[in-house]
Each structure stands twice: as structure tokens, then as C-alpha cells.
CSV table of C-alpha atoms in Angstrom, one decimal:
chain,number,residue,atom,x,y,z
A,9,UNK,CA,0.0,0.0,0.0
A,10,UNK,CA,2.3,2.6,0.7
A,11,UNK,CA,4.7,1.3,-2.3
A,12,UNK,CA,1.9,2.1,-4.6
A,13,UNK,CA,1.1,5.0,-2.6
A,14,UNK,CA,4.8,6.3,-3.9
A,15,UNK,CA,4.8,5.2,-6.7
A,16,UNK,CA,1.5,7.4,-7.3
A,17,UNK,CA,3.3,10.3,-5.7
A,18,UNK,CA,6.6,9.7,-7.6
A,19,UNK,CA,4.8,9.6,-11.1
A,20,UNK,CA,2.6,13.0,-10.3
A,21,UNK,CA,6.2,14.6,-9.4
A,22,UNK,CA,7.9,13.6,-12.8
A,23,UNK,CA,4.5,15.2,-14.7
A,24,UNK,CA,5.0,18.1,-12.7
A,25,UNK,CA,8.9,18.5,-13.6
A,26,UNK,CA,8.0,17.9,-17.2
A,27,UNK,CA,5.1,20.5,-17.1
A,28,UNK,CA,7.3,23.1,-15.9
A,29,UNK,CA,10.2,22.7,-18.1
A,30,UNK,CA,7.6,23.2,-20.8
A,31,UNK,CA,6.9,26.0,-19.1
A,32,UNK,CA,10.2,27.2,-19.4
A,33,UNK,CA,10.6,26.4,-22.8
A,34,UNK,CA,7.9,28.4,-24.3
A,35,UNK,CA,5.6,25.0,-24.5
A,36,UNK,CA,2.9,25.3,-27.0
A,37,UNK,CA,1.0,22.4,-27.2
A,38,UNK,CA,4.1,20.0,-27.8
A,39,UNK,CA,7.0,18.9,-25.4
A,40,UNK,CA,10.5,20.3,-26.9
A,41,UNK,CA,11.4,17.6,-29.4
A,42,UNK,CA,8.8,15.2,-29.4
A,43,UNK,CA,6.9,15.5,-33.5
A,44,UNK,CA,3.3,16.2,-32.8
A,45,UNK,CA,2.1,14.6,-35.7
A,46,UNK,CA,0.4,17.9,-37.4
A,47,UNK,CA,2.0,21.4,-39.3
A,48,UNK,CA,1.0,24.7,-38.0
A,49,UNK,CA,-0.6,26.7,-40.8
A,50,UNK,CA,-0.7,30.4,-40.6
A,51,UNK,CA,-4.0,31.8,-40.7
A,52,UNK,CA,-4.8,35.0,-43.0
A,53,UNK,CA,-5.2,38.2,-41.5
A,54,UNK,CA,-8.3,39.8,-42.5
A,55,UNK,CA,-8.6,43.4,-42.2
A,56,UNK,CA,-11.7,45.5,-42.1
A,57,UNK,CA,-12.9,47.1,-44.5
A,58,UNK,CA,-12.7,50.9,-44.0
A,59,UNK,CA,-16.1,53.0,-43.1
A,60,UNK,CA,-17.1,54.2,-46.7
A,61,UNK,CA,-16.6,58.1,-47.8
A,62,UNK,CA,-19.1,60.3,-46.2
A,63,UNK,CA,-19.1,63.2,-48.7
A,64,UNK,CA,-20.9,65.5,-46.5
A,65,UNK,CA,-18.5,65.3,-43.0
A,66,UNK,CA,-15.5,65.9,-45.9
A,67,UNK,CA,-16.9,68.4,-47.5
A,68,UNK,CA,-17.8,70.1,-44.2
A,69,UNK,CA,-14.0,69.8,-43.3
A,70,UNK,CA,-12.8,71.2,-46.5
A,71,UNK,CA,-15.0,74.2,-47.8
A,72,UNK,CA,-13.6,76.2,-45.0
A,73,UNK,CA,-10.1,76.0,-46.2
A,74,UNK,CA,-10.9,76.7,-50.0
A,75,UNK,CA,-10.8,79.7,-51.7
A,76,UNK,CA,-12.3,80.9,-55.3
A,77,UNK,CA,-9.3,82.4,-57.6
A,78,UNK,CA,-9.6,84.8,-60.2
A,79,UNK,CA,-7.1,85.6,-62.8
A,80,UNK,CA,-7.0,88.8,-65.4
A,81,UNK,CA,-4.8,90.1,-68.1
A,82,UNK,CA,-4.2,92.7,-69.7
A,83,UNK,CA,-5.9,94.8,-71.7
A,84,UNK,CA,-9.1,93.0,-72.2
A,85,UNK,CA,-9.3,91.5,-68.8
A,86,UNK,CA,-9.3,88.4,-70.2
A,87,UNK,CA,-8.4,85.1,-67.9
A,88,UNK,CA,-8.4,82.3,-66.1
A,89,UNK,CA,-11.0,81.1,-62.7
A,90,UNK,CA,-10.3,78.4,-60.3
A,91,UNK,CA,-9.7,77.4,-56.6
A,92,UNK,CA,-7.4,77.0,-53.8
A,93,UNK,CA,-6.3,75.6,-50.7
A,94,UNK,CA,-5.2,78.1,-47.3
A,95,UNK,CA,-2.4,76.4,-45.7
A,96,UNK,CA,-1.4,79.0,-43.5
A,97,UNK,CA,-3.7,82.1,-41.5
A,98,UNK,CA,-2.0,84.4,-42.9
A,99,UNK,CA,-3.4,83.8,-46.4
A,100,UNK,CA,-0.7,81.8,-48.0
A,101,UNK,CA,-2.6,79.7,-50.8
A,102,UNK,CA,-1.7,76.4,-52.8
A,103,UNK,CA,-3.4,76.6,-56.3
A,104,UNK,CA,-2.6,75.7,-60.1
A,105,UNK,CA,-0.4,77.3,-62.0
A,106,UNK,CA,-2.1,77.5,-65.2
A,107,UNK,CA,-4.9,79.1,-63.4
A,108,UNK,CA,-2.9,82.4,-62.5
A,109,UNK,CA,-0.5,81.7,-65.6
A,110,UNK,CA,0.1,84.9,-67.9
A,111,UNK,CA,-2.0,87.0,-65.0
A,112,UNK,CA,-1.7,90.8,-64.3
A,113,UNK,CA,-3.8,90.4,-61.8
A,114,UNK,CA,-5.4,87.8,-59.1
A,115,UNK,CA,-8.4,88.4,-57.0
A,116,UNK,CA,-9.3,86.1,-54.3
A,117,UNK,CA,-12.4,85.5,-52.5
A,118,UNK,CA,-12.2,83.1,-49.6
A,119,UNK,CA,-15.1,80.7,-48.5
A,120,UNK,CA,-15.0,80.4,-45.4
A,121,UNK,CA,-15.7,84.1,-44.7
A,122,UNK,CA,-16.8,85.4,-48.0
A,123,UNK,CA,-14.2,88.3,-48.2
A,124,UNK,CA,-12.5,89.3,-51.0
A,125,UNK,CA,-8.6,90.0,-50.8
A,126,UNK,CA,-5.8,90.7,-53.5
A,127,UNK,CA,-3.5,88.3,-54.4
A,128,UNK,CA,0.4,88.2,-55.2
A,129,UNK,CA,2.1,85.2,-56.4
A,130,UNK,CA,4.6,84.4,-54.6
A,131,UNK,CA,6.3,81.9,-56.7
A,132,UNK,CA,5.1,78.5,-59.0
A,133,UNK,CA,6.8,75.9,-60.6
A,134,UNK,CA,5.3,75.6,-64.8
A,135,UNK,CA,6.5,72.0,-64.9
A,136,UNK,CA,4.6,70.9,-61.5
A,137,UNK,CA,1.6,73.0,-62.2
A,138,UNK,CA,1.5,74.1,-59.2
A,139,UNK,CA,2.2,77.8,-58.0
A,140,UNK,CA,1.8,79.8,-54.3
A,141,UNK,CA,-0.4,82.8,-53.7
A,142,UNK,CA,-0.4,85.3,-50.5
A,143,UNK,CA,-3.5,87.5,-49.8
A,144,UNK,CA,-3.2,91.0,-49.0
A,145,UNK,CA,-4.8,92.0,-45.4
A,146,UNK,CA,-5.6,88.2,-44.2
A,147,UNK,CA,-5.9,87.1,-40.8
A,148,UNK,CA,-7.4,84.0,-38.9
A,149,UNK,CA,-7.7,82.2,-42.0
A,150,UNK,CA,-9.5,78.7,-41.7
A,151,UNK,CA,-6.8,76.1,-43.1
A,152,UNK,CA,-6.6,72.9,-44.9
A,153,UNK,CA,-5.7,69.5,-43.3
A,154,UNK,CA,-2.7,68.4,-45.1
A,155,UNK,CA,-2.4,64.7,-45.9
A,156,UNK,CA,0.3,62.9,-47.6
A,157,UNK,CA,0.0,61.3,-51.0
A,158,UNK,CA,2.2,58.1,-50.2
A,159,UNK,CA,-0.3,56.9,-48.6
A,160,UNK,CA,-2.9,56.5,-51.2
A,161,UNK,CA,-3.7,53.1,-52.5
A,162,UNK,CA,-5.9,52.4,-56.0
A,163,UNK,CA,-9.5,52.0,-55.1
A,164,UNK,CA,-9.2,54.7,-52.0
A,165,UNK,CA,-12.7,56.7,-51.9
A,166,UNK,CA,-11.6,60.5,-52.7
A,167,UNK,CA,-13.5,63.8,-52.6
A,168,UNK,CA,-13.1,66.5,-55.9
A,169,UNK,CA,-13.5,69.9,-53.9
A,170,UNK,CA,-13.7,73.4,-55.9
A,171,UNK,CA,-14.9,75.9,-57.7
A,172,UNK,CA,-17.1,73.9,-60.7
A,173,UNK,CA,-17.5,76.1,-64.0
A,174,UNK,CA,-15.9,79.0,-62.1
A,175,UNK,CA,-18.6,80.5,-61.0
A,176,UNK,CA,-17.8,80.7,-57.0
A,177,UNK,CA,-19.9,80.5,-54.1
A,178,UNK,CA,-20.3,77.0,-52.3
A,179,UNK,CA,-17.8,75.0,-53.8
A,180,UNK,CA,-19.0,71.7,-55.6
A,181,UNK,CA,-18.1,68.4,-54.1
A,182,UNK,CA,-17.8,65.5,-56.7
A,183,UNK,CA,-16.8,61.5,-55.4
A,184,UNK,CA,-14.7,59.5,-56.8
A,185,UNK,CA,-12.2,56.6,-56.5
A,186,UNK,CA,-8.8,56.9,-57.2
A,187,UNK,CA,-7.8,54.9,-60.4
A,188,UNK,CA,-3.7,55.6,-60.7
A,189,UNK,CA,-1.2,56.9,-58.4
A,190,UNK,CA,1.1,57.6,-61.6
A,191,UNK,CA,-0.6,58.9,-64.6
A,192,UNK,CA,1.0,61.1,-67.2
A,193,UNK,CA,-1.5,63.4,-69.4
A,194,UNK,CA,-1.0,66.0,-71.9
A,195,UNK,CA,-3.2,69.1,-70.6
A,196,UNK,CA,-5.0,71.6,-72.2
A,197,UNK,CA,-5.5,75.1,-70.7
A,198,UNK,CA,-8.5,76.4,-71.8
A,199,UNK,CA,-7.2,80.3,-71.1
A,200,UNK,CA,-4.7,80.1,-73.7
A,201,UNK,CA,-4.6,76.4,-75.3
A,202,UNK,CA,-1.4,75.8,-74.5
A,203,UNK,CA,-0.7,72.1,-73.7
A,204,UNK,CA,1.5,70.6,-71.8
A,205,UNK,CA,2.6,67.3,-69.8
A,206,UNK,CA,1.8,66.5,-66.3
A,207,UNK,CA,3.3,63.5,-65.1
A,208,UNK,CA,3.4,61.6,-61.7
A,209,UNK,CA,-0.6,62.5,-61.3
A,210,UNK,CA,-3.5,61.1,-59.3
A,211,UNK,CA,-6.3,59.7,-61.4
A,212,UNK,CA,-9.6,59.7,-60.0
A,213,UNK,CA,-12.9,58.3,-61.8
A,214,UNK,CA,-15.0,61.5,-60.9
A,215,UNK,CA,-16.0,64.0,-63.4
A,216,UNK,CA,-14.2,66.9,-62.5
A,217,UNK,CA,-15.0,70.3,-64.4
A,218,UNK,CA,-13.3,73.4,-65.5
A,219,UNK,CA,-13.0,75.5,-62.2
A,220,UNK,CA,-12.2,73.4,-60.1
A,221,UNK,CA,-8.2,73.6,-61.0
A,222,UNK,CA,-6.5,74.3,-57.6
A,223,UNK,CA,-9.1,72.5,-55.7
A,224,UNK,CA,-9.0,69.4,-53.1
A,225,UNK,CA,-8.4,66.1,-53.2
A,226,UNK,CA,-9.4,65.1,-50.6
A,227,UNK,CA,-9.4,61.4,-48.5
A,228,UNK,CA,-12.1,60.0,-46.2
A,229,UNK,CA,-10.4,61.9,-43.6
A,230,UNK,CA,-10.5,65.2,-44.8
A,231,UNK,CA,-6.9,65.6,-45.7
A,232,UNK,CA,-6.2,67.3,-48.9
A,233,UNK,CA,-4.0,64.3,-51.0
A,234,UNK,CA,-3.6,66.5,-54.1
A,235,UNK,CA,-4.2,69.4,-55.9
A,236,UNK,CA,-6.9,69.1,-58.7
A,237,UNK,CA,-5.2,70.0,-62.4
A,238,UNK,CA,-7.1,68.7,-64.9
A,239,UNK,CA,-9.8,66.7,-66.2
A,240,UNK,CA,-10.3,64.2,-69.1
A,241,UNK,CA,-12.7,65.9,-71.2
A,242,UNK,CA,-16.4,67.0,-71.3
A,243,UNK,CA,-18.3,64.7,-69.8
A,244,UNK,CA,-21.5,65.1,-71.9
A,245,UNK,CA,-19.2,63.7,-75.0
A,246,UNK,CA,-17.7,60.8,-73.1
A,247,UNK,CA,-19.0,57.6,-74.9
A,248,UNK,CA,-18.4,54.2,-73.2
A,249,UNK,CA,-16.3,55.6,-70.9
A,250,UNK,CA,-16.9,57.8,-67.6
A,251,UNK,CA,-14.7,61.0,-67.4
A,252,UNK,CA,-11.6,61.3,-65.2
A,253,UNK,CA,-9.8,63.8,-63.0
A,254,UNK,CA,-6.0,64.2,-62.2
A,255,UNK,CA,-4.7,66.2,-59.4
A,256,UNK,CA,-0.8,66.8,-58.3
A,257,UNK,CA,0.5,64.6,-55.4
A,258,UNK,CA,0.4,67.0,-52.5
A,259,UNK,CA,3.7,65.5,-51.6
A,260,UNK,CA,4.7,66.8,-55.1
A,261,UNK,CA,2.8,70.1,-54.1
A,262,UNK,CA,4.3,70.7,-51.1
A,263,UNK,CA,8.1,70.4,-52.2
A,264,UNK,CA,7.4,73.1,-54.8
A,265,UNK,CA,5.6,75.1,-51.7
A,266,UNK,CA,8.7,74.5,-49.2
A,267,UNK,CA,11.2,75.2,-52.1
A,268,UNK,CA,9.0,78.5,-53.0
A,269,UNK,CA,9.1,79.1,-49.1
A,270,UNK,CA,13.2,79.6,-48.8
A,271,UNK,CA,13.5,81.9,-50.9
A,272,UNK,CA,16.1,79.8,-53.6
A,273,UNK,CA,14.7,79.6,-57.3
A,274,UNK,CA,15.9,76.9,-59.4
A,275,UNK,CA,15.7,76.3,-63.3
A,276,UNK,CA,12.0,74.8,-62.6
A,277,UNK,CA,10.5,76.4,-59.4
A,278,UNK,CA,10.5,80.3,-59.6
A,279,UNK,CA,10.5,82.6,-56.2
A,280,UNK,CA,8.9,86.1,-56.7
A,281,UNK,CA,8.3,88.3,-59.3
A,282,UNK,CA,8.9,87.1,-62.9
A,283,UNK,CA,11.3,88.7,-65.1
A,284,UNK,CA,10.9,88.8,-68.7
A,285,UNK,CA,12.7,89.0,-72.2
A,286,UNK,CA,9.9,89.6,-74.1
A,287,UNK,CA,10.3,86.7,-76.8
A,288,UNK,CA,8.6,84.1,-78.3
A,289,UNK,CA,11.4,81.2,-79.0
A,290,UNK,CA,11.5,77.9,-80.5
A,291,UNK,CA,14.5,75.4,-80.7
A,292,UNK,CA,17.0,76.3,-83.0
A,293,UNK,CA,18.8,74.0,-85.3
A,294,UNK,CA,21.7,72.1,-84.3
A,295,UNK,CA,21.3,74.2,-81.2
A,296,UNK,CA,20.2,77.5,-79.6
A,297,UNK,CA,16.7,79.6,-78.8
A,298,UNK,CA,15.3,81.0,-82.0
A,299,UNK,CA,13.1,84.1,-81.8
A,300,UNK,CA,10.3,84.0,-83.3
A,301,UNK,CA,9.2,87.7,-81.8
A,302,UNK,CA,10.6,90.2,-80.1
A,303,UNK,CA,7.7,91.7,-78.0
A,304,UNK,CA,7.1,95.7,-79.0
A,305,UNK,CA,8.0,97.5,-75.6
A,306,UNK,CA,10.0,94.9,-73.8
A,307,UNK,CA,13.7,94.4,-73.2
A,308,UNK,CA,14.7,92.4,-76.5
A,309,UNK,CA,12.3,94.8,-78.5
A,310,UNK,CA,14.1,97.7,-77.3
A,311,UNK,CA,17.5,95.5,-77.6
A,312,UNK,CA,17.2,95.6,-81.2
A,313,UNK,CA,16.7,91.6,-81.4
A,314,UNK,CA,14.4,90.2,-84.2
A,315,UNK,CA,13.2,87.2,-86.0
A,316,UNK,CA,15.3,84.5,-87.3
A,317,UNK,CA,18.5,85.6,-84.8
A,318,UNK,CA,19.2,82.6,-82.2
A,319,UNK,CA,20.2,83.0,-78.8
A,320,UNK,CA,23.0,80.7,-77.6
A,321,UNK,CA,23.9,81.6,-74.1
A,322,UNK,CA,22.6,83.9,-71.1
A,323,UNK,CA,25.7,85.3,-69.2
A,324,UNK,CA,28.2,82.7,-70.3
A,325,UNK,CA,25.5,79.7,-69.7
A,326,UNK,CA,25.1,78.0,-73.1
A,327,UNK,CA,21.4,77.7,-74.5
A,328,UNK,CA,20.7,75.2,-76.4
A,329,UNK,CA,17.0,74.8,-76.5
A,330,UNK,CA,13.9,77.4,-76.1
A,331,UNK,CA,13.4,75.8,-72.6
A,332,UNK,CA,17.0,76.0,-71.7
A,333,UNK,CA,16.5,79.7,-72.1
A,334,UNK,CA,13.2,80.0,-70.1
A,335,UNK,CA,15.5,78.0,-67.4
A,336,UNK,CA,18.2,80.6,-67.8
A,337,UNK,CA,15.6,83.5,-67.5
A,338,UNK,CA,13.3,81.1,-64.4
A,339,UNK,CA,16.0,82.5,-62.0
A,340,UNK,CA,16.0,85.8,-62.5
A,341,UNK,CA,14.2,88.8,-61.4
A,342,UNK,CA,13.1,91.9,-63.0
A,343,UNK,CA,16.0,94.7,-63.2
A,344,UNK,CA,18.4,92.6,-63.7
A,345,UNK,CA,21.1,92.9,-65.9
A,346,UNK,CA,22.1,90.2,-68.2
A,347,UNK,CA,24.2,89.6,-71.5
A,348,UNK,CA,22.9,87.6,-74.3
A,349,UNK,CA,25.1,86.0,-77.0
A,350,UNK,CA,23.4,85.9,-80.4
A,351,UNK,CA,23.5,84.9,-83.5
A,352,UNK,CA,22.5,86.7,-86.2
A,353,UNK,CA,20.5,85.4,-89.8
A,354,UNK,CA,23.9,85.9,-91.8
A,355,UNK,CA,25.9,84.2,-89.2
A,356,UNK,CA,27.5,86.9,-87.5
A,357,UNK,CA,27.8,87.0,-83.2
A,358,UNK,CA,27.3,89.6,-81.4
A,359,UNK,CA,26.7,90.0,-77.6
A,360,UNK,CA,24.0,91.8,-76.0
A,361,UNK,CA,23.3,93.5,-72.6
A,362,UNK,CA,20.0,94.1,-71.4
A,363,UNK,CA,17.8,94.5,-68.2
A,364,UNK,CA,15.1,92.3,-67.6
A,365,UNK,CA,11.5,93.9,-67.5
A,366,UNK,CA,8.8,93.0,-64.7
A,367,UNK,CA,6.3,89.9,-66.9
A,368,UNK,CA,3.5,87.9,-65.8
A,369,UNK,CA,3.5,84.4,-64.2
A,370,UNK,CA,4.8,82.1,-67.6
């Protein structure tokens, strides 16, 4: 009796020794080294599927933070309408460049207070579409929420906010889902049909309209992901296929803002007022900027520079394309002196100084 009695008490003693060293060993259903006869299999992860866009709460975020833009030349008052973001309360404002492009003058009325101020622009980059504004008098501005593109994923709900047709007031919200993270397009400005390529855009199936250039793109959140720049067509002519908008990265965006912000122009992004030549150039052949016009009244005009001569550097920096010499020109400003090399229709150099005149956003 008491042999089995220890015997009993002996075998619940090795159990327990064996239970704790599996303890000890991180035990998980198994003793260390003994094959349990079945392979663990991971099982998936399923996440949940995000809340779906409410367009109202966005737009409610947004509207505040938008402004209306409007853009004139000279003499006829001609120009551009569009939108814009407030980033900062002191009335510093994210729009497109092409919506203040070749403007004398830019009038701002903001929405979330219904005020109209003047506008300067304080610099833009052409190639980004994408240019920086600052409102005369402004105070206690309401301001965007500022996302970050990286994070945007193909099939993310979006919100289109701005100022549809151009006609101001409440601006007009349009849903959409983003379709590309990396489209390039070839863009059409209505003010002046120009074209030009944007590349590295956000595509969105929403049918965005003229006006809203400038605008929000905006998440489920209410953080501005990009800054509207174009859309795919009319959509009343679309046939089999629903329109589509493209906006600017707002990481893009934002570079051009900081870069715009120091103070340091570079051949793309250019800080403060634009200088001008007064020319209209196209590439010459083998190399070299060939004018096409000398405007009347501006610097190359009163230079004495005509059609048919080439331009092949800018103060010892060859050109040797008509955008090399808008590059040259980008980081200037007006009243400064520079010294042109040209070449002449029989063949004949000469060098030329001159002083840069005060021009419009280009």
C-alpha cells in the first residue's frame, strides 16, 4: 500500500517536472522535441474594410479652407477662374499654375468668410503645375488639413473639392475613387490652349470640371491628397467611358511650396516676381533659342533683337534649346542685368546686354 502510494506520488512529481520545463521552454501544445504529428498553418489576416466616404462630413471639413481664384490680363481683362487651398492664416494659398499663368492680376475670395482679398504670387513651378499665392490683409484664415499622397492606394474613396465652372460660391463636391497613383497626361489650358505634360498625377474616376483647378483632393479623412489640375474631357461627350480627374500629389505640391518658401529659385520652381525678355522662342537648329518675336516695348524689342537671330547663351550659360533659355531667365528677377550672346540670320555674333522687364506668371 504505501509502495503504490509512492509510486503514485513519484509519477505526479515527474508530470510536474515535465510540465514546468515546458513552461520554461515556451511550450505550446508540444514537449520540446517530441513531432506532434500535425504542421501549424498560418491563418490570413483579414482586415476591415474601412467606413465608406461620407461626402458630406469631408466636404464640411474642407469648404472652409478653399478659396475661389480669379485671374486677369491685360488689356481685355481676359483670364483664367479656379480654386485654392489656405495652408497658413496668414493667407498663404496652394493653387494651379495655369490658373494664374500669364495673370496681371489675381483676386481672391475666400469661403469660409466670403471676403474678397488681392492676391500676389509668390512663386510656382510651370513644370509641377503648381504655383503659391499670399492674400493681402488676411488674418485667422480657416486652413486645410494636409495629408500625404504616399499613402494612397488604388480603389481609395476621394472627394473632388472646388470651384465647378468658375462661378464661385459653395464650392462643388464630386466623389470619386482613385484609379492611378502615376498617370501622365497632356493638358489643355483652356485660357490660352497651351498644352503641356503632367506626369506623376492622381487619377480619380470622378467628373471633375473646368473651375475646379486648384481644388482638393481630398481622403475620407479630410486631408487634402492633391491638388486638382485637370480633367479628361467633357463629360456630356464621353461615350463608353466615364470622365476622369487628375490632381498633383500633395507630396509633389508641397516640395514646390517648401522650395518656393526659402526663398532659392531653381531652373523649374521660380520665387517672386517674374522677369521677362519679351520673346517668343522655339529650338534652333543644331542648337540654340530662336526668336520668333521680339515683343514691341519689352527688353529684347528695345534691344534691337528680331526674327530668325538665335540666342546661344545667357551670361556665359550656353542655350541650347527654347526651354534652356526659359531655365536661364526662371532664376532671375526683373531689373536685372544680363548679356545675351546671339546669332545673327547671316551668321554673324554679337553679344548683347540688357535689363530684364517686370512679366506675368509664364
Amino acid at each position: 500500500m504505501n509502495e503504490q502510494r509512492f509510486g503514485g506520488r513519484a509519477l505526479a512529481m515527474i508530470v510536474a517536472a515535465l510540465l514546468a520545463v515546458a513552461g520554461f521552454l515556451g511550450y505550446r501544445g508540444e514537449l520540446p522535441g517530441w513531432p506532434s504529428g500535425a504542421s501549424e498553418v498560418a491563418a490570413p489576416i483579414i482586415e476591415p474594410a474601412p467606413p465608406p466616404l461620407d461626402p458630406l462630413a469631408v466636404a464640411a471639413v474642407v469648404d472652409p479652407a478653399l478659396v475661389d481664384v480669379s485671374a486677369s490680363t491685360k488689356p481685355f481683362g481676359l483670364g483664367a477662374a479656379g480654386s485654392g487651398i489656405v495652408l497658413t492664416a496668414d493667407g498663404q494659398v496652394l493653387t494651379s499654375h495655369h490658373v494664374v499663368k500669364g495673370a496681371d492680376t489675381v483676386t481672391v475670395t475666400d469661403v469660409g468668410n466670403g471676403r474678397d482679398y488681392d492676391a500676389v504670387v509668390l512663386g510656382y513651378d510651370s513644370d509641377a503645375d503648381i504655383a503659391l499665392l499670399a492674400l493681402s490683409g488676411a488674418t485667422g484664415l480657416p486652413t486645410a488639413r494636409i495629408g500625404s499622397s504616399a499613402d494612397a492606394r488604388v480603389r481609395d474613396e476621394v472627394l473632388a473639392i472646388g470651384n465647378a465652372g468658375g462661378v464661385g460660391g459653395t464650392p462643388t463636391a464630386i466623389q470619386g475613387t482613385l484609379t492611378d497613383l502615376d498617370s501622365t497626361i497632356a493638358a489643355l489650358n483652356s485660357a490660352d490652349l497651351s498644352r503641356k505634360a503632367l506626369t506623376g498625377m492622381l487619377e480619380v474616376a470622378a467628373a471633375v470640371t473646368s473651375g475646379q483647378s486648384g481644388g482638393a483632393l481630398a481622403d475620407r479623412e479630410g486631408a487634402v491628397i492633391g491638388v486638382i489640375a485637370a480633367a479628361s474631357g467633357d463629360p456630356a461627350r464621353t461615350v463608353n467611358r466615364p470622365p476622369n480627374g487628375y490632381a498633383v500629389p500633395i507630396d509633389t505640391a508641397m516640395r514646390v511650396v517648401q522650395q518656393i518658401r526659402s526663398g532659392t529659385p531653381t531652373d523649374t520652381v521660380h520665387v517672386g516676381p517674374t522677369a521677362t525678355l519679351g520673346v517668343l522662342t522655339t529650338d534652333a537648329k543644331p542648337a540654340g533659342a530662336r526668336i520668333d518675336m521680339a515683343i514691341y516695348g519689352l527688353p529684347a524689342y528695345a534691344a534691337g533683337l528680331t526674327h530668325g537671330e538665335v540666342i546661344t547663351s545667357v551670361d556665359g550659360r550656353a542655350i541650347s534649346t527654347a526651354r534652356a533659355l526659359h531655365a536661364a531667365i526662371n532664376v532671375h528677377k526683373p531689373d536685372d542685368t544680363i548679356q545675351l550672346e546671339i546669332l545673327d540670320t547671316a551668321g554673324a555674333r554679337r553679344t548683347v546686354t540688357l535689363v530684364l522687364a517686370l512679366g506675368t506668371p509664364n
